GROMACS .gro file of C-alpha atoms in nm:
model
  510
    1MET     CA    1   1.564  -2.340   3.380
    2ALA     CA    2   1.415  -2.445   3.048
    3SER     CA    3   1.184  -2.746   3.045
    4SER     CA    4   1.437  -2.943   2.842
    5LEU     CA    5   1.656  -2.959   3.150
    6VAL     CA    6   1.544  -3.267   3.337
    7SER     CA    7   1.529  -3.202   3.710
    8PRO     CA    8   1.615  -3.528   3.882
    9SER     CA    9   1.431  -3.589   4.202
   10PRO     CA   10   1.552  -3.844   4.453
   11THR     CA   11   1.384  -4.172   4.366
   12SER     CA   12   1.465  -4.332   4.698
   13SER     CA   13   1.403  -4.202   5.047
   14PHE     CA   14   1.694  -4.070   5.243
   15ILE     CA   15   1.832  -4.349   5.458
   16SER     CA   16   1.973  -4.252   5.794
   17ASN     CA   17   2.052  -4.606   5.904
   18LYS     CA   18   2.130  -4.883   5.658
   19LYS     CA   19   2.042  -5.146   5.920
   20ASP     CA   20   1.681  -5.030   5.910
   21LEU     CA   21   1.651  -5.174   5.561
   22GLY     CA   22   1.717  -5.532   5.469
   23PHE     CA   23   1.743  -5.448   5.102
   24SER     CA   24   1.866  -5.185   4.863
   25ALA     CA   25   1.715  -4.839   4.834
   26PHE     CA   26   1.799  -4.862   4.465
   27PRO     CA   27   1.449  -4.877   4.309
   28SER     CA   28   1.542  -5.087   4.006
   29THR     CA   29   1.594  -5.396   4.224
   30SER     CA   30   1.310  -5.631   4.144
   31GLN     CA   31   1.074  -5.745   4.416
   32VAL     CA   32   1.161  -6.103   4.333
   33ALA     CA   33   1.529  -6.031   4.394
   34ILE     CA   34   1.441  -5.859   4.720
   35ARG     CA   35   1.235  -6.156   4.840
   36LYS     CA   36   1.511  -6.394   4.735
   37TRP     CA   37   1.772  -6.184   4.914
   38LYS     CA   38   1.559  -6.164   5.229
   39LYS     CA   39   1.523  -6.541   5.219
   40GLN     CA   40   1.899  -6.584   5.197
   41VAL     CA   41   1.947  -6.346   5.487
   42SER     CA   42   1.701  -6.532   5.706
   43LYS     CA   43   1.883  -6.857   5.635
   44LYS     CA   44   2.210  -6.702   5.741
   45ILE     CA   45   2.059  -6.569   6.061
   46VAL     CA   46   1.918  -6.909   6.152
   47SER     CA   47   2.246  -7.089   6.079
   48VAL     CA   48   2.448  -6.841   6.284
   49MET     CA   49   2.216  -6.869   6.583
   50ALA     CA   50   2.155  -7.245   6.567
   51PRO     CA   51   2.332  -7.411   6.861
   52GLN     CA   52   2.405  -7.730   6.669
   53GLN     CA   53   2.634  -7.548   6.425
   54SER     CA   54   3.005  -7.622   6.449
   55GLU     CA   55   3.231  -7.343   6.573
   56ARG     CA   56   3.307  -7.078   6.312
   57LYS     CA   57   3.574  -6.815   6.274
   58PRO     CA   58   3.469  -6.474   6.414
   59ALA     CA   59   3.464  -6.317   6.064
   60THR     CA   60   3.158  -6.522   5.966
   61THR     CA   61   2.954  -6.480   6.282
   62GLY     CA   62   2.764  -6.187   6.417
   63SER     CA   63   2.563  -5.943   6.209
   64VAL     CA   64   2.466  -6.042   5.857
   65LYS     CA   65   2.676  -5.903   5.573
   66THR     CA   66   2.484  -5.648   5.369
   67GLY     CA   67   2.555  -5.497   5.029
   68MET     CA   68   2.815  -5.224   5.001
   69THR     CA   69   2.873  -4.938   4.759
   70MET     CA   70   3.198  -4.899   4.564
   71THR     CA   71   3.334  -4.647   4.811
   72GLU     CA   72   3.245  -4.865   5.110
   73LYS     CA   73   3.413  -5.166   4.947
   74ILE     CA   74   3.734  -4.977   4.867
   75LEU     CA   75   3.760  -4.844   5.223
   76ALA     CA   76   3.677  -5.189   5.364
   77ARG     CA   77   3.968  -5.341   5.172
   78ALA     CA   78   4.200  -5.059   5.273
   79SER     CA   79   4.104  -5.091   5.642
   80GLU     CA   80   4.103  -5.474   5.636
   81LYS     CA   81   3.740  -5.486   5.746
   82PRO     CA   82   3.483  -5.732   5.609
   83GLN     CA   83   3.199  -5.480   5.630
   84LEU     CA   84   3.163  -5.103   5.653
   85SER     CA   85   2.867  -4.866   5.676
   86PRO     CA   86   2.841  -4.488   5.636
   87GLY     CA   87   2.957  -4.313   5.951
   88ASP     CA   88   3.213  -4.577   6.048
   89ASN     CA   89   3.556  -4.439   6.138
   90VAL     CA   90   3.840  -4.660   6.017
   91TRP     CA   91   4.217  -4.654   5.985
   92VAL     CA   92   4.286  -4.679   5.614
   93ASN     CA   93   4.605  -4.802   5.449
   94VAL     CA   94   4.697  -4.549   5.181
   95ASP     CA   95   4.809  -4.669   4.838
   96ILE     CA   96   4.933  -4.334   4.703
   97LEU     CA   97   4.998  -3.997   4.865
   98MET     CA   98   5.038  -3.696   4.635
   99THR     CA   99   5.153  -3.348   4.727
  100HIS     CA  100   5.264  -3.041   4.529
  101ASP     CA  101   5.453  -2.716   4.564
  102VAL     CA  102   5.176  -2.527   4.745
  103CYS     CA  103   5.107  -2.778   5.025
  104GLY     CA  104   5.419  -2.996   5.009
  105PRO     CA  105   5.646  -2.773   5.219
  106GLY     CA  106   5.386  -2.748   5.496
  107SER     CA  107   5.325  -3.124   5.493
  108ILE     CA  108   5.699  -3.191   5.505
  109GLY     CA  109   5.738  -2.946   5.795
  110ILE     CA  110   5.469  -3.126   5.997
  111PHE     CA  111   5.621  -3.466   5.915
  112LYS     CA  112   5.964  -3.356   6.041
  113LYS     CA  113   5.823  -3.189   6.351
  114GLU     CA  114   5.619  -3.492   6.456
  115PHE     CA  115   5.841  -3.779   6.341
  116GLY     CA  116   6.186  -3.620   6.370
  117GLU     CA  117   6.424  -3.426   6.146
  118ASN     CA  118   6.588  -3.746   6.026
  119ALA     CA  119   6.274  -3.962   6.006
  120LYS     CA  120   6.212  -4.175   5.699
  121VAL     CA  121   5.881  -4.180   5.510
  122TRP     CA  122   5.667  -4.492   5.528
  123ASP     CA  123   5.722  -4.590   5.163
  124ARG     CA  124   5.934  -4.389   4.918
  125GLU     CA  125   5.760  -4.556   4.620
  126LYS     CA  126   5.406  -4.466   4.726
  127ILE     CA  127   5.467  -4.092   4.751
  128VAL     CA  128   5.425  -3.878   4.438
  129ILE     CA  129   5.548  -3.518   4.448
  130ILE     CA  130   5.447  -3.290   4.162
  131PRO     CA  131   5.537  -2.920   4.141
  132ASP     CA  132   5.265  -2.760   3.929
  133HIS     CA  133   5.085  -2.463   4.082
  134TYR     CA  134   5.322  -2.163   4.100
  135ILE     CA  135   5.599  -2.262   3.860
  136PHE     CA  136   5.665  -2.013   3.581
  137THR     CA  137   5.709  -1.708   3.799
  138SER     CA  138   5.991  -1.494   3.934
  139ASP     CA  139   5.831  -1.497   4.279
  140GLU     CA  140   6.107  -1.602   4.516
  141ARG     CA  141   5.878  -1.767   4.770
  142ALA     CA  142   5.711  -1.975   4.499
  143ASN     CA  143   6.050  -2.087   4.368
  144ARG     CA  144   6.166  -2.164   4.722
  145ASN     CA  145   5.874  -2.404   4.764
  146VAL     CA  146   6.000  -2.618   4.475
  147ASP     CA  147   6.350  -2.611   4.627
  148ILE     CA  148   6.207  -2.748   4.953
  149LEU     CA  149   6.040  -3.033   4.763
  150ARG     CA  150   6.363  -3.113   4.580
  151ASP     CA  151   6.571  -3.122   4.899
  152PHE     CA  152   6.318  -3.349   5.071
  153CYS     CA  153   6.297  -3.588   4.777
  154MET     CA  154   6.676  -3.618   4.770
  155GLU     CA  155   6.689  -3.681   5.146
  156GLU     CA  156   6.418  -3.947   5.128
  157ASN     CA  157   6.509  -4.090   4.788
  158ILE     CA  158   6.150  -4.039   4.670
  159LYS     CA  159   6.101  -4.240   4.351
  160TYR     CA  160   5.834  -4.024   4.188
  161PHE     CA  161   5.942  -3.660   4.200
  162TYR     CA  162   5.858  -3.471   3.880
  163ASP     CA  163   6.116  -3.197   3.914
  164ILE     CA  164   6.163  -2.873   3.722
  165LYS     CA  165   6.486  -2.670   3.729
  166ASP     CA  166   6.491  -2.470   3.404
  167LEU     CA  167   6.194  -2.231   3.421
  168SER     CA  168   6.288  -2.059   3.094
  169ASN     CA  169   6.224  -2.373   2.886
  170PHE     CA  170   5.995  -2.635   3.033
  171LYS     CA  171   6.092  -2.880   2.756
  172ALA     CA  172   6.443  -2.890   2.900
  173ASN     CA  173   6.303  -3.064   3.208
  174PRO     CA  174   6.234  -3.428   3.112
  175ASP     CA  175   6.094  -3.509   3.458
  176TYR     CA  176   5.854  -3.214   3.477
  177LYS     CA  177   5.495  -3.308   3.405
  178GLY     CA  178   5.253  -3.029   3.494
  179VAL     CA  179   4.914  -3.035   3.665
  180CYS     CA  180   4.918  -3.308   3.931
  181HIS     CA  181   4.571  -3.456   3.870
  182VAL     CA  182   4.628  -3.510   3.499
  183ALA     CA  183   4.989  -3.622   3.552
  184LEU     CA  184   4.881  -3.880   3.811
  185ALA     CA  185   4.662  -4.046   3.549
  186GLN     CA  186   4.912  -4.020   3.263
  187GLU     CA  187   5.198  -4.160   3.473
  188GLY     CA  188   5.001  -4.462   3.591
  189HIS     CA  189   4.943  -4.368   3.954
  190CYS     CA  190   4.563  -4.410   3.931
  191ARG     CA  191   4.432  -4.764   3.969
  192PRO     CA  192   4.086  -4.916   4.038
  193GLY     CA  193   4.015  -5.023   4.395
  194GLU     CA  194   4.294  -4.818   4.551
  195VAL     CA  195   4.304  -4.526   4.796
  196LEU     CA  196   4.473  -4.212   4.665
  197LEU     CA  197   4.504  -3.908   4.892
  198GLY     CA  198   4.641  -3.570   4.788
  199THR     CA  199   4.696  -3.228   4.939
  200ASP     CA  200   4.467  -3.071   4.683
  201SER     CA  201   4.088  -3.057   4.682
  202HIS     CA  202   4.067  -3.176   4.321
  203THR     CA  203   4.240  -3.504   4.399
  204CYS     CA  204   3.886  -3.642   4.359
  205THR     CA  205   3.958  -3.637   3.983
  206ALA     CA  206   4.116  -3.983   4.014
  207GLY     CA  207   3.781  -4.132   4.112
  208ALA     CA  208   3.725  -4.164   3.737
  209PHE     CA  209   3.942  -4.477   3.762
  210GLY     CA  210   3.715  -4.650   4.013
  211GLN     CA  211   3.926  -4.565   4.318
  212PHE     CA  212   3.870  -4.369   4.637
  213ALA     CA  213   4.046  -4.037   4.583
  214THR     CA  214   4.009  -3.729   4.800
  215GLY     CA  215   4.189  -3.419   4.914
  216ILE     CA  216   4.343  -3.389   5.262
  217GLY     CA  217   4.514  -3.114   5.461
  218ASN     CA  218   4.881  -3.067   5.541
  219THR     CA  219   4.850  -3.212   5.892
  220ASP     CA  220   4.692  -3.531   5.762
  221ALA     CA  221   4.951  -3.552   5.485
  222GLY     CA  222   5.233  -3.516   5.737
  223PHE     CA  223   5.087  -3.808   5.931
  224VAL     CA  224   5.049  -4.020   5.616
  225LEU     CA  225   5.410  -3.948   5.519
  226GLY     CA  226   5.518  -4.111   5.843
  227THR     CA  227   5.269  -4.394   5.879
  228GLY     CA  228   5.097  -4.466   5.547
  229LYS     CA  229   4.764  -4.457   5.730
  230LEU     CA  230   4.482  -4.213   5.793
  231LEU     CA  231   4.163  -4.219   6.000
  232LEU     CA  232   3.867  -4.165   5.766
  233LYS     CA  233   3.492  -4.158   5.813
  234VAL     CA  234   3.303  -4.369   5.560
  235PRO     CA  235   3.079  -4.138   5.354
  236PRO     CA  236   2.725  -4.226   5.243
  237THR     CA  237   2.681  -4.244   4.865
  238LEU     CA  238   2.466  -4.041   4.629
  239ARG     CA  239   2.410  -4.218   4.297
  240PHE     CA  240   2.375  -4.020   3.973
  241VAL     CA  241   2.228  -4.219   3.686
  242MET     CA  242   2.286  -4.055   3.348
  243ASP     CA  243   2.126  -4.218   3.048
  244GLY     CA  244   2.064  -4.116   2.689
  245GLU     CA  245   2.283  -4.042   2.392
  246MET     CA  246   2.520  -3.751   2.453
  247PRO     CA  247   2.434  -3.465   2.214
  248HIS     CA  248   2.726  -3.367   1.990
  249TYR     CA  249   2.737  -3.018   2.145
  250LEU     CA  250   2.774  -3.133   2.507
  251LEU     CA  251   3.080  -3.230   2.711
  252ALA     CA  252   3.126  -3.374   3.060
  253LYS     CA  253   3.165  -3.019   3.195
  254ASP     CA  254   2.800  -2.957   3.108
  255LEU     CA  255   2.697  -3.272   3.294
  256ILE     CA  256   2.873  -3.183   3.617
  257LEU     CA  257   2.751  -2.821   3.602
  258GLN     CA  258   2.398  -2.959   3.568
  259ILE     CA  259   2.444  -3.180   3.873
  260ILE     CA  260   2.599  -2.907   4.089
  261GLY     CA  261   2.321  -2.672   3.980
  262GLU     CA  262   2.066  -2.929   4.096
  263ILE     CA  263   2.209  -3.017   4.437
  264SER     CA  264   2.402  -2.692   4.517
  265VAL     CA  265   2.760  -2.641   4.635
  266ALA     CA  266   2.666  -2.803   4.966
  267GLY     CA  267   2.444  -3.080   4.830
  268ALA     CA  268   2.702  -3.357   4.859
  269THR     CA  269   2.887  -3.243   5.170
  270TYR     CA  270   3.099  -3.535   5.296
  271LYS     CA  271   2.924  -3.773   5.060
  272SER     CA  272   3.047  -3.997   4.782
  273MET     CA  273   2.908  -3.923   4.435
  274GLU     CA  274   2.883  -4.234   4.218
  275PHE     CA  275   2.826  -4.182   3.844
  276VAL     CA  276   2.662  -4.459   3.639
  277GLY     CA  277   2.444  -4.505   3.332
  278THR     CA  278   2.481  -4.542   2.956
  279THR     CA  279   2.600  -4.182   2.913
  280VAL     CA  280   2.881  -4.227   3.164
  281GLU     CA  281   2.980  -4.556   3.001
  282SER     CA  282   3.013  -4.376   2.667
  283LEU     CA  283   3.259  -4.117   2.805
  284ASN     CA  284   3.634  -4.153   2.749
  285MET     CA  285   3.867  -4.142   3.051
  286GLU     CA  286   3.946  -3.771   3.028
  287GLU     CA  287   3.578  -3.682   3.022
  288ARG     CA  288   3.517  -3.906   3.323
  289MET     CA  289   3.801  -3.721   3.496
  290THR     CA  290   3.619  -3.391   3.430
  291LEU     CA  291   3.305  -3.538   3.586
  292CYS     CA  292   3.484  -3.648   3.906
  293ASN     CA  293   3.707  -3.341   3.919
  294MET     CA  294   3.427  -3.109   4.028
  295VAL     CA  295   3.250  -3.322   4.290
  296VAL     CA  296   3.429  -3.115   4.552
  297GLU     CA  297   3.245  -2.812   4.412
  298ALA     CA  298   2.929  -2.980   4.545
  299GLY     CA  299   3.100  -3.052   4.877
  300GLY     CA  300   3.160  -3.415   4.785
  301LYS     CA  301   3.416  -3.627   4.969
  302ASN     CA  302   3.491  -3.825   4.654
  303GLY     CA  303   3.349  -3.905   4.312
  304VAL     CA  304   3.368  -4.248   4.154
  305VAL     CA  305   3.294  -4.417   3.820
  306PRO     CA  306   3.273  -4.797   3.791
  307PRO     CA  307   3.580  -4.921   3.600
  308ASP     CA  308   3.515  -5.092   3.267
  309SER     CA  309   3.688  -5.179   2.940
  310THR     CA  310   3.753  -4.808   2.874
  311THR     CA  311   3.935  -4.785   3.208
  312PHE     CA  312   4.137  -5.101   3.157
  313LYS     CA  313   4.239  -5.004   2.804
  314TYR     CA  314   4.362  -4.664   2.924
  315LEU     CA  315   4.572  -4.832   3.194
  316GLU     CA  316   4.728  -5.096   2.968
  317ASP     CA  317   5.044  -4.899   2.895
  318LYS     CA  318   5.036  -4.688   3.213
  319THR     CA  319   5.094  -4.930   3.500
  320SER     CA  320   5.218  -5.282   3.567
  321VAL     CA  321   5.097  -5.278   3.928
  322PRO     CA  322   4.814  -5.531   3.977
  323TYR     CA  323   4.479  -5.387   4.084
  324GLU     CA  324   4.139  -5.520   4.177
  325PRO     CA  325   3.830  -5.330   4.056
  326VAL     CA  326   3.521  -5.326   4.276
  327TYR     CA  327   3.157  -5.245   4.203
  328SER     CA  328   2.853  -5.154   4.408
  329ASP     CA  329   2.643  -5.450   4.516
  330ALA     CA  330   2.286  -5.482   4.392
  331GLN     CA  331   2.180  -5.467   4.758
  332ALA     CA  332   2.386  -5.157   4.835
  333SER     CA  333   2.198  -4.870   4.997
  334PHE     CA  334   2.233  -4.524   4.847
  335LEU     CA  335   2.143  -4.214   5.040
  336SER     CA  336   1.965  -4.078   4.734
  337GLU     CA  337   1.951  -4.131   4.361
  338TYR     CA  338   1.920  -3.876   4.081
  339ARG     CA  339   1.829  -3.962   3.722
  340PHE     CA  340   1.903  -3.757   3.412
  341ASP     CA  341   1.802  -3.788   3.048
  342ILE     CA  342   2.117  -3.637   2.900
  343SER     CA  343   1.973  -3.625   2.548
  344LYS     CA  344   1.755  -3.331   2.661
  345LEU     CA  345   2.033  -3.127   2.821
  346GLU     CA  346   2.158  -2.798   2.673
  347PRO     CA  347   2.503  -2.630   2.701
  348LEU     CA  348   2.545  -2.468   3.042
  349VAL     CA  349   2.756  -2.213   3.225
  350ALA     CA  350   2.802  -2.131   3.592
  351LYS     CA  351   2.768  -1.756   3.637
  352PRO     CA  352   2.970  -1.557   3.893
  353HIS     CA  353   3.040  -1.619   4.173
  354SER     CA  354   2.950  -1.982   4.246
  355PRO     CA  355   2.976  -2.314   4.058
  356ASP     CA  356   2.608  -2.382   4.131
  357ASN     CA  357   2.490  -2.054   3.976
  358ARG     CA  358   2.377  -2.248   3.671
  359ALA     CA  359   2.230  -2.101   3.355
  360LEU     CA  360   2.182  -2.203   2.995
  361ALA     CA  361   2.459  -2.066   2.776
  362ARG     CA  362   2.199  -1.922   2.538
  363GLU     CA  363   2.039  -1.731   2.826
  364CYS     CA  364   2.366  -1.540   2.874
  365LYS     CA  365   2.416  -1.434   2.512
  366ASP     CA  366   2.412  -1.065   2.606
  367VAL     CA  367   2.701  -1.100   2.852
  368LYS     CA  368   3.001  -0.926   2.698
  369ILE     CA  369   3.333  -1.086   2.785
  370ASP     CA  370   3.695  -0.967   2.786
  371ARG     CA  371   3.882  -1.296   2.757
  372VAL     CA  372   3.866  -1.676   2.737
  373TYR     CA  373   4.082  -1.920   2.932
  374ILE     CA  374   4.117  -2.286   2.831
  375GLY     CA  375   4.322  -2.490   3.078
  376SER     CA  376   4.345  -2.645   3.428
  377CYS     CA  377   4.292  -2.997   3.561
  378THR     CA  378   3.926  -2.959   3.462
  379GLY     CA  379   3.963  -2.820   3.111
  380GLY     CA  380   4.327  -2.841   3.003
  381LYS     CA  381   4.345  -3.205   2.891
  382THR     CA  382   4.405  -3.326   2.536
  383GLU     CA  383   4.035  -3.393   2.474
  384ASP     CA  384   3.951  -3.042   2.594
  385PHE     CA  385   4.182  -2.881   2.337
  386LEU     CA  386   4.057  -3.110   2.061
  387ALA     CA  387   3.704  -2.996   2.147
  388ALA     CA  388   3.798  -2.627   2.135
  389ALA     CA  389   3.981  -2.679   1.805
  390LYS     CA  390   3.669  -2.845   1.663
  391VAL     CA  391   3.466  -2.528   1.727
  392PHE     CA  392   3.733  -2.297   1.579
  393LEU     CA  393   3.760  -2.524   1.274
  394ALA     CA  394   3.384  -2.533   1.221
  395SER     CA  395   3.357  -2.155   1.236
  396GLY     CA  396   3.651  -2.062   1.015
  397LYS     CA  397   3.661  -1.732   1.204
  398LYS     CA  398   3.905  -1.552   1.429
  399VAL     CA  399   3.859  -1.493   1.800
  400LYS     CA  400   3.734  -1.151   1.910
  401VAL     CA  401   3.889  -1.154   2.258
  402PRO     CA  402   4.227  -1.269   2.393
  403THR     CA  403   4.213  -1.649   2.420
  404PHE     CA  404   4.464  -1.813   2.652
  405LEU     CA  405   4.559  -2.180   2.618
  406VAL     CA  406   4.734  -2.358   2.906
  407PRO     CA  407   4.798  -2.732   2.857
  408ALA     CA  408   4.777  -2.934   3.177
  409THR     CA  409   5.093  -3.140   3.117
  410GLN     CA  410   5.394  -3.179   2.889
  411LYS     CA  411   5.215  -3.467   2.718
  412VAL     CA  412   4.910  -3.250   2.648
  413TRP     CA  413   5.139  -2.978   2.507
  414VAL     CA  414   5.294  -3.233   2.269
  415ASP     CA  415   4.948  -3.358   2.168
  416ILE     CA  416   4.842  -3.002   2.080
  417TYR     CA  417   5.131  -2.982   1.834
  418THR     CA  418   5.116  -3.335   1.693
  419LEU     CA  419   4.767  -3.488   1.701
  420PRO     CA  420   4.555  -3.422   1.391
  421VAL     CA  421   4.210  -3.285   1.466
  422PRO     CA  422   3.938  -3.513   1.320
  423GLY     CA  423   3.789  -3.365   1.004
  424SER     CA  424   4.061  -3.102   0.969
  425GLY     CA  425   4.252  -3.259   0.681
  426GLY     CA  426   4.548  -3.330   0.907
  427LYS     CA  427   4.572  -2.997   1.090
  428THR     CA  428   4.683  -3.001   1.452
  429CYS     CA  429   4.524  -2.810   1.738
  430SER     CA  430   4.815  -2.565   1.739
  431GLN     CA  431   4.765  -2.483   1.369
  432ILE     CA  432   4.393  -2.428   1.417
  433PHE     CA  433   4.451  -2.214   1.727
  434GLU     CA  434   4.704  -2.002   1.538
  435GLU     CA  435   4.467  -1.952   1.244
  436ALA     CA  436   4.193  -1.850   1.488
  437GLY     CA  437   4.419  -1.588   1.647
  438CYS     CA  438   4.456  -1.749   1.991
  439ASP     CA  439   4.759  -1.694   2.212
  440THR     CA  440   5.041  -1.945   2.164
  441PRO     CA  441   4.989  -2.242   2.401
  442ALA     CA  442   5.169  -2.167   2.727
  443SER     CA  443   5.402  -2.380   2.937
  444PRO     CA  444   5.205  -2.657   3.112
  445SER     CA  445   5.102  -2.577   3.470
  446CYS     CA  446   4.801  -2.474   3.678
  447GLY     CA  447   4.849  -2.127   3.530
  448ALA     CA  448   4.594  -1.867   3.631
  449CYS     CA  449   4.332  -2.111   3.760
  450LEU     CA  450   4.434  -2.036   4.117
  451GLY     CA  451   4.539  -1.677   4.051
  452GLY     CA  452   4.899  -1.709   4.168
  453PRO     CA  453   5.177  -1.448   4.173
  454LYS     CA  454   5.120  -1.129   3.973
  455ASP     CA  455   5.339  -1.246   3.682
  456THR     CA  456   5.145  -1.571   3.633
  457TYR     CA  457   5.050  -1.621   3.268
  458ALA     CA  458   4.693  -1.504   3.192
  459ARG     CA  459   4.625  -1.401   3.552
  460MET     CA  460   4.341  -1.150   3.581
  461ASN     CA  461   4.520  -0.849   3.726
  462GLU     CA  462   4.227  -0.624   3.634
  463PRO     CA  463   3.850  -0.664   3.688
  464LYS     CA  464   3.767  -0.843   3.363
  465VAL     CA  465   3.494  -1.084   3.250
  466CYS     CA  466   3.627  -1.427   3.158
  467VAL     CA  467   3.477  -1.749   3.021
  468SER     CA  468   3.689  -2.028   3.163
  469THR     CA  469   3.714  -2.408   3.150
  470THR     CA  470   3.841  -2.409   3.511
  471ASN     CA  471   3.646  -2.529   3.815
  472ARG     CA  472   3.585  -2.233   4.046
  473ASN     CA  473   3.454  -1.882   3.994
  474PHE     CA  474   3.474  -1.736   4.344
  475PRO     CA  475   3.574  -1.368   4.379
  476GLY     CA  476   3.951  -1.341   4.329
  477ARG     CA  477   3.992  -1.701   4.218
  478MET     CA  478   4.180  -1.615   3.898
  479GLY     CA  479   4.336  -1.295   4.031
  480HIS     CA  480   4.145  -0.971   4.072
  481LYS     CA  481   3.872  -0.992   4.335
  482GLU     CA  482   3.630  -0.799   4.111
  483GLY     CA  483   3.685  -1.026   3.813
  484GLN     CA  484   3.386  -1.221   3.684
  485ILE     CA  485   3.429  -1.583   3.579
  486TYR     CA  486   3.180  -1.787   3.379
  487LEU     CA  487   3.261  -2.157   3.403
  488ALA     CA  488   3.197  -2.344   3.080
  489SER     CA  489   3.291  -2.641   2.865
  490PRO     CA  490   3.570  -2.611   2.605
  491TYR     CA  491   3.298  -2.602   2.338
  492THR     CA  492   3.124  -2.306   2.501
  493ALA     CA  493   3.454  -2.132   2.581
  494ALA     CA  494   3.570  -2.155   2.219
  495ALA     CA  495   3.234  -2.036   2.087
  496SER     CA  496   3.242  -1.741   2.326
  497ALA     CA  497   3.593  -1.649   2.211
  498LEU     CA  498   3.462  -1.623   1.854
  499THR     CA  499   3.181  -1.381   1.940
  500GLY     CA  500   3.308  -1.185   2.240
  501TYR     CA  501   2.993  -1.284   2.431
  502VAL     CA  502   2.889  -1.592   2.629
  503THR     CA  503   2.780  -1.815   2.341
  504ASP     CA  504   2.598  -2.144   2.297
  505PRO     CA  505   2.835  -2.366   2.092
  506ARG     CA  506   2.544  -2.488   1.878
  507GLU     CA  507   2.590  -2.166   1.680
  508PHE     CA  508   2.902  -2.330   1.533
  509LEU     CA  509   2.845  -2.703   1.585
  510GLN     CA  510   2.572  -2.806   1.346
   0.00000   0.00000   0.00000
C-alpha cells in the first residue's frame, strides 16, 4: 500500500484476562487518573473486607467493579447483571428480533416444532418481519416464502410485518419497505442501549445507533420467538480510533475497507468493533451504518458507535420508545486499539474475491469493467445515491457501462425522485442519473447483492466484471460463480461507470 495509508498498529497489548489489569489498556488514560482509580479500588477492597462494616446487599460485595465497554454494558443490562467480562456466557433479554423472507420460514418452522403448532410468540410487538431478499421474481419458492411469513404474522397478530402483495407495482404496497437493515432504522426499531438480533449477518448495521446488534441463525431465532431470550457469550472489544478531517473524496465505505484490509476477514472473529474519534463523530447516521454494516466481513460479532447528538436527532421523529444510551468507561479494557489518520487515506476498492483484498482505486485503473451496481444495505441508502449523483453531476458525462441503481427502501426511492442534489440547481438524483444514461432506479429490495433467482434485476448471469457498492465479493455472490466483483464506495462506483474502468473518484471530484 502507498505510504499515505496509515497502518495502525495495536497501541495496547492484547489482554487475555481483564482481572490481570487494575486499569484500562486504553493508552490515553493519564497516569494520575490511573493512580487515583487504583486508590479508589483499594478503598473499596478494604471497606468490603473490614469486619466492622454493617451488612450489605450481595450486589455490592465481592469482587470490585471494573470499567466496562459499551458492548459489555449493553449485555449487562440485558442480562440483569451488574458486571460482565469477555468470555462470560449470559442469558440476554432481547429487545427486537428481526427476520426476513430467506430465514423467516425456517425460524418459524423451528419455533412451531419446539413450542407447538399453536404456540404464541413471546411478544408480538418486539418481532419485526421484513420481506426483502427475493421479492421481485417469478420464482415460486421465493414467493411461497413471503406467503409463509404472511400466514404466520396473521396467526400471531405480529404488529410490525412489512408485507408486499402486488409485485408488479411496489408503490401499491404501502406496508412494504425494502431492505431490512435500512428499514429497521427508518421505521424506528433501532435504539441506543438495546439488543437487536436478526436472522441476517448484516444485522450488525444497527450498531451505528449505539446498540448491540448481531446476526443469529434460524435455530436461535426460533428459540427467541418463543422465549425472548438467548444465551450469548460476551465478546472482547477492539477499538478503532479514527481522527482527522474526512477528505471530500472519501466515504465511510473507504474507511471500513481500510480497516478490513488491515485486520483481515478473520481479524475480528467473535469480537466487538467499537468506532470512535473525530472522523466518526463527523459522519451522518447513514454513513455510520455503512461502517457497522461490514464488521461481519472482518468476522466481527457486532460493531458499535457511541450515540451522540447526531443519533438523537435522527431518532426524534422515528421512535417514542424511551431508551438509555451507554458509553465505554474510561477504565474499560480493550483487547486492542487501532488508530487512523483519515486525512491521509485514499479511495479504496476490495478486489476479487475477498473483502480484505484491499487496493487503492488508482492502482486498479487498468481493470476494465462490464457494469456498475449501486445498491444494497451497504450502498443503497439515500446518502449513497446523493454521492453517486454528485460524481455524475461534476463530470457532465454519460456512463460507458450499464449502471444499475437499486434503492434500499421505498423511502430511498422517493428521495431519489424528490430530494435536490446540492449544487445541482434543484435537480434530483433521478434527473442526474437519467442524464448520465444510468438504468432507471429499480424497485427497492436486496436485488442482485445476494444473487437470487435467475430473473433477479441486475443479477450477473454471465461472468462479468462489476464495481459494486455491496458488501461481499465472493465467487458467485452476485450470480455467476466466475463473475468478478470490486467492492467500492458510491463515489468510486460512479466514477468507474463514467470511464468503464476502476477509477479513482478524484478524477471528477476536484
